[in-house]
CSV table of C-alpha atoms in Angstrom, one decimal:
chain,number,residue,atom,x,y,z
Y,1,MET,CA,-19.1,24.2,-11.4
Y,2,HIS,CA,-22.3,22.9,-9.8
Y,3,TRP,CA,-23.3,19.4,-8.9
Y,4,ASP,CA,-25.8,18.1,-11.6
Y,5,TRP,CA,-28.1,15.4,-10.3
Y,6,ALA,CA,-29.1,14.4,-13.9
Y,7,VAL,CA,-25.4,13.5,-14.6
Y,8,ALA,CA,-25.2,11.6,-11.4
Y,9,ALA,CA,-28.3,9.7,-12.2
Y,10,GLU,CA,-27.1,8.9,-15.7
Y,11,VAL,CA,-23.7,7.7,-14.6
Y,12,PHE,CA,-24.9,5.7,-11.6
Y,13,PRO,CA,-26.0,2.5,-13.4
Y,14,ARG,CA,-22.6,2.4,-15.2
Y,15,LEU,CA,-20.8,2.7,-11.9
Y,16,MET,CA,-22.8,-0.1,-10.5
Y,17,ALA,CA,-21.8,-2.3,-13.4
Y,18,GLY,CA,-18.2,-1.3,-12.8
Y,19,LEU,CA,-18.5,-2.0,-9.1
Y,20,VAL,CA,-19.5,-5.6,-9.9
Y,21,VAL,CA,-16.3,-6.0,-11.9
Y,22,THR,CA,-14.3,-4.4,-9.1
Y,23,VAL,CA,-15.8,-6.8,-6.5
Y,24,GLN,CA,-15.1,-9.8,-8.8
Y,25,ALA,CA,-11.5,-8.7,-9.4
Y,26,THR,CA,-11.0,-8.2,-5.6
Y,27,PHE,CA,-12.3,-11.7,-4.7
Y,28,VAL,CA,-10.6,-13.6,-7.5
Y,29,GLY,CA,-7.3,-11.6,-6.9
Y,30,ALA,CA,-7.5,-12.3,-3.2
Y,31,ALA,CA,-8.2,-16.0,-3.7
Y,32,LEU,CA,-5.1,-16.1,-5.8
Y,33,ALA,CA,-3.1,-14.1,-3.3
Y,34,TYR,CA,-4.0,-16.4,-0.5
Y,35,ALA,CA,-3.2,-19.6,-2.4
Y,36,LEU,CA,0.1,-18.3,-3.8
Y,37,GLY,CA,0.9,-16.7,-0.5
Y,38,LEU,CA,0.6,-20.0,1.3
Y,39,VAL,CA,2.8,-21.7,-1.3
Y,40,LEU,CA,5.5,-18.9,-1.0
Y,41,ALA,CA,5.3,-19.2,2.8
Y,42,ILE,CA,5.9,-22.9,2.7
Y,43,LEU,CA,8.8,-22.5,0.3
Y,44,LYS,CA,10.3,-19.7,2.5
Y,45,MET,CA,10.5,-22.3,5.3
Y,46,SER,CA,12.1,-24.9,3.1
Y,47,GLU,CA,15.1,-26.9,4.4
Y,48,ASN,CA,16.9,-26.1,1.1
Y,49,ARG,CA,18.9,-22.9,1.3
Y,50,ALA,CA,18.8,-22.3,-2.4
Y,51,VAL,CA,15.0,-22.6,-2.5
Y,52,ARG,CA,14.7,-20.2,0.5
Y,53,TRP,CA,17.1,-17.7,-1.1
Y,54,THR,CA,15.4,-17.7,-4.5
Y,55,VAL,CA,11.9,-17.4,-3.1
Y,56,TYR,CA,13.0,-14.6,-0.7
Y,57,TRP,CA,14.5,-12.5,-3.5
Y,58,LEU,CA,11.8,-13.2,-5.9
Y,59,SER,CA,9.1,-12.1,-3.5
Y,60,GLU,CA,11.2,-9.0,-2.5
Y,61,PHE,CA,11.5,-8.1,-6.2
Y,62,ILE,CA,7.7,-8.3,-6.6
Y,63,ARG,CA,7.1,-6.4,-3.3
Y,64,ARG,CA,9.5,-3.6,-4.1
Y,65,THR,CA,8.2,-2.8,-7.6
Y,66,PRO,CA,4.9,-1.1,-8.5
Y,67,LEU,CA,1.8,-3.1,-9.2
Y,68,LEU,CA,1.1,-0.8,-12.1
Y,69,VAL,CA,4.3,-1.8,-13.9
Y,70,GLN,CA,3.7,-5.5,-13.2
Y,71,LEU,CA,0.2,-5.1,-14.7
Y,72,TYR,CA,1.7,-3.5,-17.8
Y,73,PHE,CA,4.2,-6.4,-17.9
Y,74,LEU,CA,1.5,-9.0,-17.9
Y,75,PHE,CA,-0.6,-7.1,-20.3
Y,76,TYR,CA,2.0,-6.1,-22.9
Y,77,VAL,CA,4.8,-8.6,-22.5
Y,78,LEU,CA,3.1,-11.9,-22.2
Y,79,PRO,CA,1.2,-11.7,-25.6
Y,80,ASP,CA,4.6,-11.1,-27.2
Y,81,LEU,CA,5.8,-14.3,-25.6
Y,82,GLY,CA,2.8,-16.1,-27.0
Y,83,LEU,CA,0.6,-16.1,-23.9
Y,84,PHE,CA,-2.7,-14.2,-24.4
Y,85,LEU,CA,-4.6,-13.2,-21.3
Y,86,SER,CA,-7.8,-11.2,-21.2
Y,87,PRO,CA,-7.4,-7.8,-19.5
Y,88,PHE,CA,-9.4,-9.0,-16.5
Y,89,LEU,CA,-7.3,-12.2,-16.2
Y,90,ALA,CA,-4.1,-10.3,-16.5
Y,91,GLY,CA,-5.4,-7.9,-13.8
Y,92,VAL,CA,-6.4,-10.5,-11.3
Y,93,ILE,CA,-3.1,-12.4,-11.8
Y,94,GLY,CA,-1.2,-9.2,-11.2
Y,95,LEU,CA,-3.2,-8.4,-8.1
Y,96,GLY,CA,-2.8,-12.0,-6.8
Y,97,LEU,CA,0.9,-12.2,-7.5
Y,98,HIS,CA,1.7,-8.8,-6.0
Y,99,PHE,CA,-0.3,-9.4,-2.8
Y,100,SER,CA,0.8,-13.0,-2.4
Y,101,THR,CA,4.2,-11.6,-1.3
Y,102,TYR,CA,2.4,-9.8,1.5
Y,103,THR,CA,0.1,-12.6,2.5
Y,104,SER,CA,3.0,-15.1,2.5
Y,105,GLU,CA,4.4,-13.1,5.5
Y,106,VAL,CA,1.1,-13.5,7.3
Y,107,PHE,CA,1.1,-17.3,6.7
Y,108,ARG,CA,4.8,-17.6,7.6
Y,109,ALA,CA,4.3,-15.7,10.9
Y,110,GLY,CA,1.2,-17.7,11.7
Y,111,ILE,CA,2.8,-21.0,11.1
Y,112,GLU,CA,6.1,-20.1,12.9
Y,113,ASN,CA,4.1,-19.0,15.9
Y,114,VAL,CA,2.9,-22.5,16.6
Y,115,PRO,CA,5.2,-23.7,19.4
Y,116,LYS,CA,7.8,-26.3,18.5
Y,117,GLY,CA,6.5,-28.6,21.1
Y,118,GLN,CA,3.3,-29.0,19.1
Y,119,TRP,CA,5.3,-30.4,16.2
Y,120,GLU,CA,7.2,-32.7,18.5
Y,121,ALA,CA,4.0,-33.9,20.1
Y,122,ALA,CA,2.5,-34.7,16.8
Y,123,LYS,CA,5.6,-36.6,15.8
Y,124,SER,CA,5.7,-38.6,19.1
Y,125,LEU,CA,2.1,-39.6,18.5
Y,126,ASN,CA,3.2,-40.9,15.1
Y,127,TYR,CA,1.1,-38.5,13.1
Y,128,THR,CA,1.8,-38.4,9.4
Y,129,MET,CA,2.9,-35.1,7.9
Y,130,ALA,CA,-0.6,-34.6,6.5
Y,131,GLN,CA,-2.1,-35.2,9.9
Y,132,THR,CA,0.3,-32.9,11.6
Y,133,TRP,CA,-0.6,-30.1,9.3
Y,134,THR,CA,-4.4,-30.6,9.2
Y,135,ARG,CA,-5.0,-31.6,12.8
Y,136,VAL,CA,-2.3,-29.7,14.8
Y,137,VAL,CA,-0.6,-26.9,13.0
Y,138,LEU,CA,-3.3,-25.3,10.8
Y,139,PRO,CA,-6.1,-25.3,13.3
Y,140,GLN,CA,-3.8,-23.3,15.7
Y,141,SER,CA,-2.3,-21.0,13.1
Y,142,ILE,CA,-5.3,-20.0,11.1
Y,143,PRO,CA,-7.4,-17.9,13.6
Y,144,PRO,CA,-4.6,-15.3,14.2
Y,145,MET,CA,-4.1,-15.0,10.4
Y,146,ILE,CA,-7.7,-14.1,9.7
Y,147,PRO,CA,-7.6,-10.3,10.7
Y,148,PRO,CA,-4.5,-9.5,8.6
Y,149,LEU,CA,-5.7,-11.5,5.7
Y,150,ALA,CA,-9.0,-9.6,5.8
Y,151,ASN,CA,-7.1,-6.3,5.9
Y,152,TYR,CA,-5.3,-7.3,2.7
Y,153,LEU,CA,-8.6,-8.0,1.1
Y,154,ILE,CA,-9.6,-4.4,1.7
Y,155,THR,CA,-6.2,-3.2,0.4
Y,156,MET,CA,-6.7,-5.1,-2.8
Y,157,PHE,CA,-10.1,-3.7,-3.2
Y,158,LYS,CA,-8.6,-0.2,-3.1
Y,159,GLU,CA,-5.9,-1.2,-5.6
Y,160,THR,CA,-8.3,-2.5,-8.3
Y,161,PRO,CA,-8.6,1.0,-10.0
Y,162,LEU,CA,-5.1,0.2,-11.4
Y,163,LEU,CA,-6.8,-2.4,-13.6
Y,164,ALA,CA,-8.2,0.6,-15.5
Y,165,ALA,CA,-4.7,1.1,-16.9
Y,166,ILE,CA,-4.9,-2.2,-18.7
Y,167,THR,CA,-8.5,-1.5,-20.0
Y,168,VAL,CA,-10.5,-3.4,-17.5
Y,169,VAL,CA,-13.8,-1.5,-17.1
Y,170,GLU,CA,-14.1,-1.6,-13.3
Y,171,LEU,CA,-15.6,1.1,-11.1
Y,172,PHE,CA,-13.0,3.8,-11.6
Y,173,ASN,CA,-12.7,3.1,-15.4
Y,174,ALA,CA,-16.5,3.2,-15.8
Y,175,ALA,CA,-16.4,6.7,-14.4
Y,176,ASN,CA,-13.3,7.7,-16.4
Y,177,ILE,CA,-14.8,6.6,-19.7
Y,178,TYR,CA,-18.0,8.5,-19.0
Y,179,SER,CA,-15.9,11.6,-17.9
Y,180,ASN,CA,-13.8,11.5,-21.0
Y,181,SER,CA,-16.8,11.2,-23.4
Y,182,TYR,CA,-19.0,13.9,-21.8
Y,183,TYR,CA,-16.4,16.1,-20.2
Y,184,LYS,CA,-18.2,15.7,-16.8
Y,185,TYR,CA,-15.6,15.0,-14.1
Y,186,LEU,CA,-17.2,16.2,-10.8
Y,187,GLU,CA,-20.1,13.8,-10.5
Y,188,PRO,CA,-18.5,10.5,-11.7
Y,189,MET,CA,-15.3,10.9,-9.7
Y,190,THR,CA,-17.1,12.1,-6.5
Y,191,LEU,CA,-19.5,9.1,-6.8
Y,192,VAL,CA,-16.6,6.7,-7.3
Y,193,GLY,CA,-14.9,8.1,-4.1
Y,194,ALA,CA,-18.2,7.8,-2.2
Y,195,LEU,CA,-18.7,4.2,-3.4
Y,196,PHE,CA,-15.2,3.3,-2.3
Y,197,LEU,CA,-15.8,4.8,1.2
Y,198,LEU,CA,-19.2,3.1,1.4
Y,199,VAL,CA,-17.5,-0.3,0.9
Y,200,SER,CA,-14.2,0.1,2.6
Y,201,ILE,CA,-15.2,1.9,5.8
Y,202,PRO,CA,-17.7,-0.8,7.0
Y,203,SER,CA,-15.2,-3.5,5.8
Y,204,ALA,CA,-12.4,-1.8,7.9
Y,205,TYR,CA,-14.6,-1.9,11.0
Y,206,ALA,CA,-15.5,-5.5,10.3
Y,207,ALA,CA,-11.8,-6.3,10.1
Y,208,MET,CA,-11.2,-4.5,13.4
Y,209,TRP,CA,-14.0,-6.6,15.0
Y,210,LEU,CA,-12.4,-9.8,13.7
Y,211,GLU,CA,-9.1,-8.6,15.2
Y,212,GLN,CA,-10.7,-8.1,18.6
Y,213,LYS,CA,-12.6,-11.4,18.4
Y,214,TYR,CA,-9.5,-13.5,17.6
Y,215,SER,CA,-7.1,-11.7,19.9
Y,216,ARG,CA,-9.5,-12.3,22.8
Y,217,ARG,CA,-9.5,-16.0,22.1
Y,218,ASN,CA,-5.8,-16.3,22.4
N,1,MET,CA,21.4,-2.9,-25.0
N,2,GLU,CA,20.7,-0.7,-28.0
N,3,LEU,CA,17.6,0.3,-26.2
N,4,ILE,CA,19.5,1.5,-23.2
N,5,VAL,CA,21.9,3.5,-25.4
N,6,GLU,CA,19.1,5.1,-27.5
N,7,PHE,CA,16.7,5.9,-24.7
N,8,TYR,CA,19.3,6.6,-22.0
N,9,PRO,CA,18.3,10.3,-21.5
N,10,LEU,CA,14.6,9.4,-21.2
N,11,LEU,CA,15.3,6.7,-18.7
N,12,VAL,CA,17.6,8.9,-16.6
N,13,LYS,CA,15.0,11.7,-16.6
N,14,GLY,CA,12.3,9.2,-15.6
N,15,THR,CA,14.5,7.8,-12.8
N,16,LEU,CA,15.3,11.3,-11.5
N,17,LEU,CA,11.6,12.3,-11.6
N,18,THR,CA,10.6,9.1,-9.8
N,19,ILE,CA,13.1,9.9,-7.1
N,20,GLU,CA,12.0,13.5,-6.9
N,21,LEU,CA,8.4,12.5,-6.6
N,22,THR,CA,9.2,10.0,-3.8
N,23,VAL,CA,11.3,12.5,-1.8
N,24,VAL,CA,8.8,15.4,-2.1
N,25,SER,CA,5.8,13.3,-1.3
N,26,ALA,CA,7.6,11.6,1.6
N,27,VAL,CA,8.2,15.0,3.2
N,28,ILE,CA,4.5,15.8,2.8
N,29,ALA,CA,3.5,12.4,4.1
N,30,LEU,CA,5.8,12.7,7.1
N,31,ALA,CA,4.4,16.1,8.0
N,32,ILE,CA,0.8,14.8,7.7
N,33,SER,CA,1.6,11.7,9.7
N,34,PHE,CA,2.6,13.8,12.7
N,35,ILE,CA,-0.1,16.4,12.3
N,36,VAL,CA,-3.0,13.9,11.9
N,37,GLY,CA,-1.5,11.3,14.3
N,38,LEU,CA,-1.1,13.9,17.1
N,39,ALA,CA,-4.5,15.4,16.3
N,40,ARG,CA,-6.1,12.0,16.9
N,41,LEU,CA,-4.7,12.2,20.5
N,42,SER,CA,-6.0,15.7,21.1
N,43,ARG,CA,-8.0,16.6,24.1
N,44,HIS,CA,-10.6,18.4,22.0
N,45,TRP,CA,-13.1,16.1,20.4
N,46,ILE,CA,-13.5,18.4,17.4
N,47,VAL,CA,-9.8,18.1,16.5
N,48,ARG,CA,-10.0,14.3,17.0
N,49,THR,CA,-13.1,14.1,14.8
N,50,LEU,CA,-11.5,16.1,12.0
N,51,ALA,CA,-8.4,14.0,12.1
N,52,LEU,CA,-10.5,10.8,12.0
N,53,ILE,CA,-12.5,12.1,9.0
N,54,TYR,CA,-9.2,12.8,7.2
N,55,LEU,CA,-7.9,9.3,8.0
N,56,GLU,CA,-11.1,7.5,6.9
N,57,PHE,CA,-11.3,9.6,3.7
N,58,PHE,CA,-7.8,9.1,2.5
N,59,ARG,CA,-7.4,5.6,3.7
N,60,GLY,CA,-10.8,4.5,2.5
N,61,THR,CA,-10.6,5.6,-1.1
N,62,SER,CA,-8.2,4.5,-3.7
N,63,ALA,CA,-5.0,6.5,-4.3
N,64,LEU,CA,-5.7,6.6,-8.1
N,65,VAL,CA,-9.2,8.1,-7.5
N,66,GLN,CA,-7.7,10.7,-5.2
N,67,MET,CA,-5.1,11.6,-7.8
N,68,PHE,CA,-7.6,11.9,-10.6
N,69,PHE,CA,-9.9,13.9,-8.4
N,70,MET,CA,-7.0,16.4,-7.7
N,71,PHE,CA,-6.0,16.6,-11.3
N,72,TYR,CA,-9.4,16.7,-13.1
N,73,VAL,CA,-12.0,17.8,-10.6
N,74,LEU,CA,-10.2,20.4,-8.5
N,75,PRO,CA,-9.6,22.7,-11.5
N,76,LEU,CA,-13.4,22.7,-12.0
N,77,LEU,CA,-13.7,24.0,-8.5
N,78,GLY,CA,-11.2,26.7,-9.2
N,79,ILE,CA,-8.0,25.0,-7.8
N,80,SER,CA,-5.6,24.3,-10.6
N,81,LEU,CA,-2.6,22.1,-9.7
N,82,SER,CA,0.3,21.2,-11.9
N,83,PRO,CA,0.6,17.5,-12.6
N,84,PHE,CA,3.6,17.4,-10.3
N,85,LEU,CA,1.8,19.1,-7.5
N,86,ALA,CA,-1.3,16.9,-8.0
N,87,GLY,CA,0.9,13.8,-7.9
N,88,VAL,CA,2.9,14.6,-4.8
N,89,ILE,CA,-0.1,15.9,-2.9
N,90,ALA,CA,-2.1,12.7,-3.8
N,91,CYS,CA,0.8,10.4,-2.9
N,92,GLY,CA,1.6,12.4,0.3
N,93,PHE,CA,-1.9,12.8,1.5
N,94,ASN,CA,-2.7,9.1,0.9
N,95,LEU,CA,0.4,7.7,2.6
N,96,GLY,CA,0.1,10.4,5.3
N,97,SER,CA,-3.2,8.8,6.4
N,98,TYR,CA,-1.4,5.4,6.9
N,99,GLY,CA,1.5,7.2,8.6
N,100,SER,CA,-0.7,9.0,11.1
N,101,GLU,CA,-1.7,5.6,12.4
N,102,VAL,CA,2.0,4.7,12.9
N,103,VAL,CA,2.6,7.9,14.8
N,104,ARG,CA,-0.5,7.5,17.0
N,105,GLY,CA,0.2,3.8,17.7
N,106,ALA,CA,3.9,4.5,18.6
N,107,ILE,CA,3.0,7.3,21.0
N,108,LYS,CA,0.2,5.3,22.6
N,109,SER,CA,2.6,2.4,23.1
N,110,VAL,CA,5.0,4.6,25.3
N,111,GLY,CA,4.3,3.6,28.9
N,112,LYS,CA,1.6,5.4,30.7
N,113,GLY,CA,3.9,6.1,33.5
N,114,GLN,CA,6.0,8.4,31.3
N,115,SER,CA,3.0,10.6,30.6
N,116,GLU,CA,2.0,10.6,34.3
N,117,ALA,CA,5.6,11.5,35.2
N,118,ALA,CA,5.5,14.4,32.8
N,119,HIS,CA,2.2,15.5,34.4
N,120,SER,CA,3.6,15.3,37.9
N,121,LEU,CA,6.6,17.4,36.8
N,122,ASN,CA,4.1,20.0,35.7
N,123,TYR,CA,5.1,19.8,32.1
N,124,THR,CA,2.8,21.5,29.6
N,125,SER,CA,1.2,19.4,27.0
N,126,TYR,CA,3.7,20.7,24.4
N,127,GLN,CA,6.7,19.8,26.7
N,128,ARG,CA,5.2,16.4,27.5
N,129,TYR,CA,5.0,15.4,23.8
N,130,ARG,CA,8.2,17.2,22.7
N,131,TYR,CA,10.6,16.0,25.4
N,132,VAL,CA,9.0,12.8,26.8
N,133,LEU,CA,6.6,11.0,24.4
N,134,ILE,CA,7.8,11.7,20.9
N,135,PRO,CA,11.5,11.0,21.5
N,136,GLN,CA,10.6,7.6,22.9
N,137,ALA,CA,8.1,6.8,20.2
N,138,VAL,CA,10.3,7.7,17.2
N,139,PRO,CA,12.5,4.6,17.2
N,140,MET,CA,9.3,2.5,17.1
N,141,MET,CA,8.1,4.4,14.1
N,142,ILE,CA,11.1,3.8,11.9
N,143,PRO,CA,10.4,0.2,10.7
N,144,PRO,CA,6.7,0.8,9.8
N,145,PHE,CA,7.7,4.1,8.2
N,146,GLY,CA,10.3,2.2,6.1
N,147,ASN,CA,7.6,-0.1,4.8
N,148,LEU,CA,5.4,2.9,4.0
N,149,LEU,CA,8.3,4.6,2.2
N,150,ILE,CA,8.4,1.7,-0.2
N,151,GLU,CA,4.7,1.8,-0.7
N,152,LEU,CA,5.0,5.5,-1.4
N,153,MET,CA,7.8,5.0,-4.0
N,154,LYS,CA,5.6,2.4,-5.8
N,155,LEU,CA,2.6,4.8,-5.6
N,156,THR,CA,4.5,7.4,-7.6
N,157,ALA,CA,4.2,5.1,-10.7
N,158,LEU,CA,0.6,6.2,-10.8
N,159,THR,CA,1.6,9.7,-11.7
N,160,SER,CA,2.4,8.5,-15.2
N,161,LEU,CA,-1.4,8.3,-15.6
N,162,ILE,CA,-1.7,12.1,-15.0
N,163,THR,CA,0.9,12.9,-17.7
N,164,LEU,CA,4.0,13.0,-15.6
N,165,SER,CA,7.1,11.6,-17.4
N,166,ASP,CA,8.4,9.3,-14.6
N,167,LEU,CA,10.0,5.9,-15.1
N,168,THR,CA,6.7,4.1,-15.9
N,169,PHE,CA,5.9,6.8,-18.5
N,170,ALA,CA,9.4,6.4,-20.0
N,171,ALA,CA,8.7,2.6,-20.5
N,172,GLN,CA,5.4,3.4,-22.1
N,173,ILE,CA,7.1,5.8,-24.5
N,174,ILE,CA,9.7,3.2,-25.4
N,175,ARG,CA,7.0,0.6,-26.0
N,176,SER,CA,5.0,2.9,-28.3
N,177,GLN,CA,8.0,4.0,-30.3
N,178,THR,CA,9.8,0.7,-30.7
N,179,ALA,CA,7.1,-1.9,-30.2
N,180,MET,CA,9.5,-3.6,-27.7
N,181,THR,CA,7.7,-4.8,-24.6
N,182,LEU,CA,9.9,-7.1,-22.5
N,183,GLU,CA,13.0,-4.9,-22.5
N,184,PRO,CA,11.6,-1.6,-21.3
N,185,PHE,CA,9.3,-3.0,-18.7
N,186,LEU,CA,11.9,-5.5,-17.3
N,187,LEU,CA,14.5,-2.6,-17.2
N,188,ILE,CA,12.3,-0.3,-15.2
N,189,LEU,CA,11.2,-3.0,-12.9
N,190,VAL,CA,14.9,-3.5,-12.1
N,191,ILE,CA,15.4,0.3,-11.6
N,192,TYR,CA,12.4,0.4,-9.3
N,193,PHE,CA,13.8,-2.5,-7.4
N,194,LEU,CA,17.1,-0.8,-7.0
N,195,ILE,CA,15.6,2.5,-5.8
N,196,ALA,CA,13.4,0.5,-3.3
N,197,SER,CA,16.5,-1.4,-2.1
N,198,VAL,CA,18.4,1.8,-1.4
N,199,LEU,CA,15.4,3.0,0.6
N,200,VAL,CA,15.3,-0.3,2.6
N,201,GLY,CA,19.0,0.1,3.3
N,202,PHE,CA,18.5,3.7,4.4
N,203,THR,CA,15.7,2.7,6.8
N,204,ASP,CA,17.8,0.0,8.3
N,205,TRP,CA,20.7,2.3,8.7
N,206,LEU,CA,18.5,4.9,10.4
N,207,ALA,CA,17.0,2.4,12.8
N,208,LYS,CA,20.4,1.2,13.7
N,209,SER,CA,22.0,4.6,14.2
N,210,ILE,CA,19.1,5.8,16.3
N,211,ALA,CA,19.3,2.7,18.5
N,212,LYS,CA,23.0,3.1,18.8
N,213,ARG,CA,22.8,6.8,19.8
N,214,ARG,CA,20.0,6.1,22.3
N,215,GLY,CA,22.0,3.2,23.7
N,216,MET,CA,24.9,5.5,24.5
N,217,THR,CA,22.7,8.1,26.3
N,218,PRO,CA,20.1,6.0,28.1
N,219,VAL,CA,19.7,8.7,30.8
N,220,ARG,CA,17.9,11.1,28.5
N,221,THR,CA,15.4,8.7,27.2
N,222,ASN,CA,14.5,6.6,30.3
C-alpha cells in the first residue's frame, strides 16, 4: 500500500468542507455547553435541597453515559416523540448537553472560590442581587475559569467525529464517505488525523498560555 | 418489559462485552500511563521527545479517528487486528496519553526534598522511583485515574462502530428489528450509568483503603 498523492488531492477539498462543519459544530456545541453549564452550576448551588439533588443526579447521569448513545437518543427517539431535529442540530445539542455537565463544575468551582466576605461586602453596600453578580462575583470568578473552559472547547472539537454516527458530514465523515465509495482508506484517514493535530496542538498550547497568563494574575 | 425478556441474551452479552472492553483497555491504558509518564521524566532527551510525540499524537487526534485508522488502515499496511484488539488498543492508547499526564504530574508534585534525599542515600534511579517517588505519588493519581476510567468506559461505546457487539450495538440491533427507539436506548443508558457508578464506587473505595493503609504506616512513606 503506497501513499497516492492524486487521492490525497482529490479528497482534500471534501475534507476542508467537512472541517468547516466540524468547526461550526464545535463552536455552537461549546456555546450551548457554556450557557447550560452556567445554569446547572447555579441550580447546583440552590438553597432548595430537592433542586440540588435532582440537578446533581441528572448531571451525573449525563456524565456517566456515553455521548454516542446520547446522540442516538436525540437522533432516533425524539422524532418518535414528535420532535424533529436536523442531524446537525441533534449533534450540537448532544455535544452541548454532555459537556455542560463538565463546564458546570468549572463554573461552580469558580463561583465558590469567590470569598464569602465579597458577598457580605456587596450586601453591606446595599447592592442588588444583579449588581452583586455583575460587579462583584463574576468579574472575580471569570478569569480563572477561562483556561479550563478553553480546554473543554478543544475536547469538544475532538469529540465531533461522533456526529458522523448520526449522519452529519463533518471532517471524519467526509473522509469516511470517500473511503467507503472508493475503497481508499490510507490517504483520507491519515489526512483527517493530520488536520486534527494541526488544529488541536496549537490550540492546546494556546490554552496553556492562557493558563499561565491567568494564574500569574492571581 | 417484553423487550427485556425477548432481547435478554443480546443485552447480557452486550453488557459483558462492554465490561470486558473496559477492563482490558484499562489495563493497557494503565501500563501506557506509567511507561509514557515516566519516559517524560527521563534524563535522555530522545526518550522524553518520543514520549511527547506519543502524547501529542494520541491526545491531539480524535479517538474515533484512531480506532478507524487501526481497523481500516493498518490492515493495508500489513497489520491486521481483530475488531476487539483494534477497539481495546485504540481505547487504551488514547486514554493512556491522558493517564501519562496524571502519572507525570503526580510524580512531579512529590516534594523535591524526597528526590534529593534519595540521591544523598546513593539510591539508583530505579530505587528512587520504585521506593521513594512512585509510592508517594500513587494516592494522588487515584482520583484523576477514576475520572479517566469513566471516560474509558464511555469510549468503549465507539467500538460498536467497528462491528463489535457491545451494549450500544445491542441497542442498535433492537432498534432495527423492532422499530422501538425509546426503550432500548433508555435501557442501555441506565446500564451504562450503573456500570459507571460501580467504577466510581470502586475508585472511592481504593482511594480510601490506600489512605487508611498509608495512615497506619506513616514511617514508610514519609
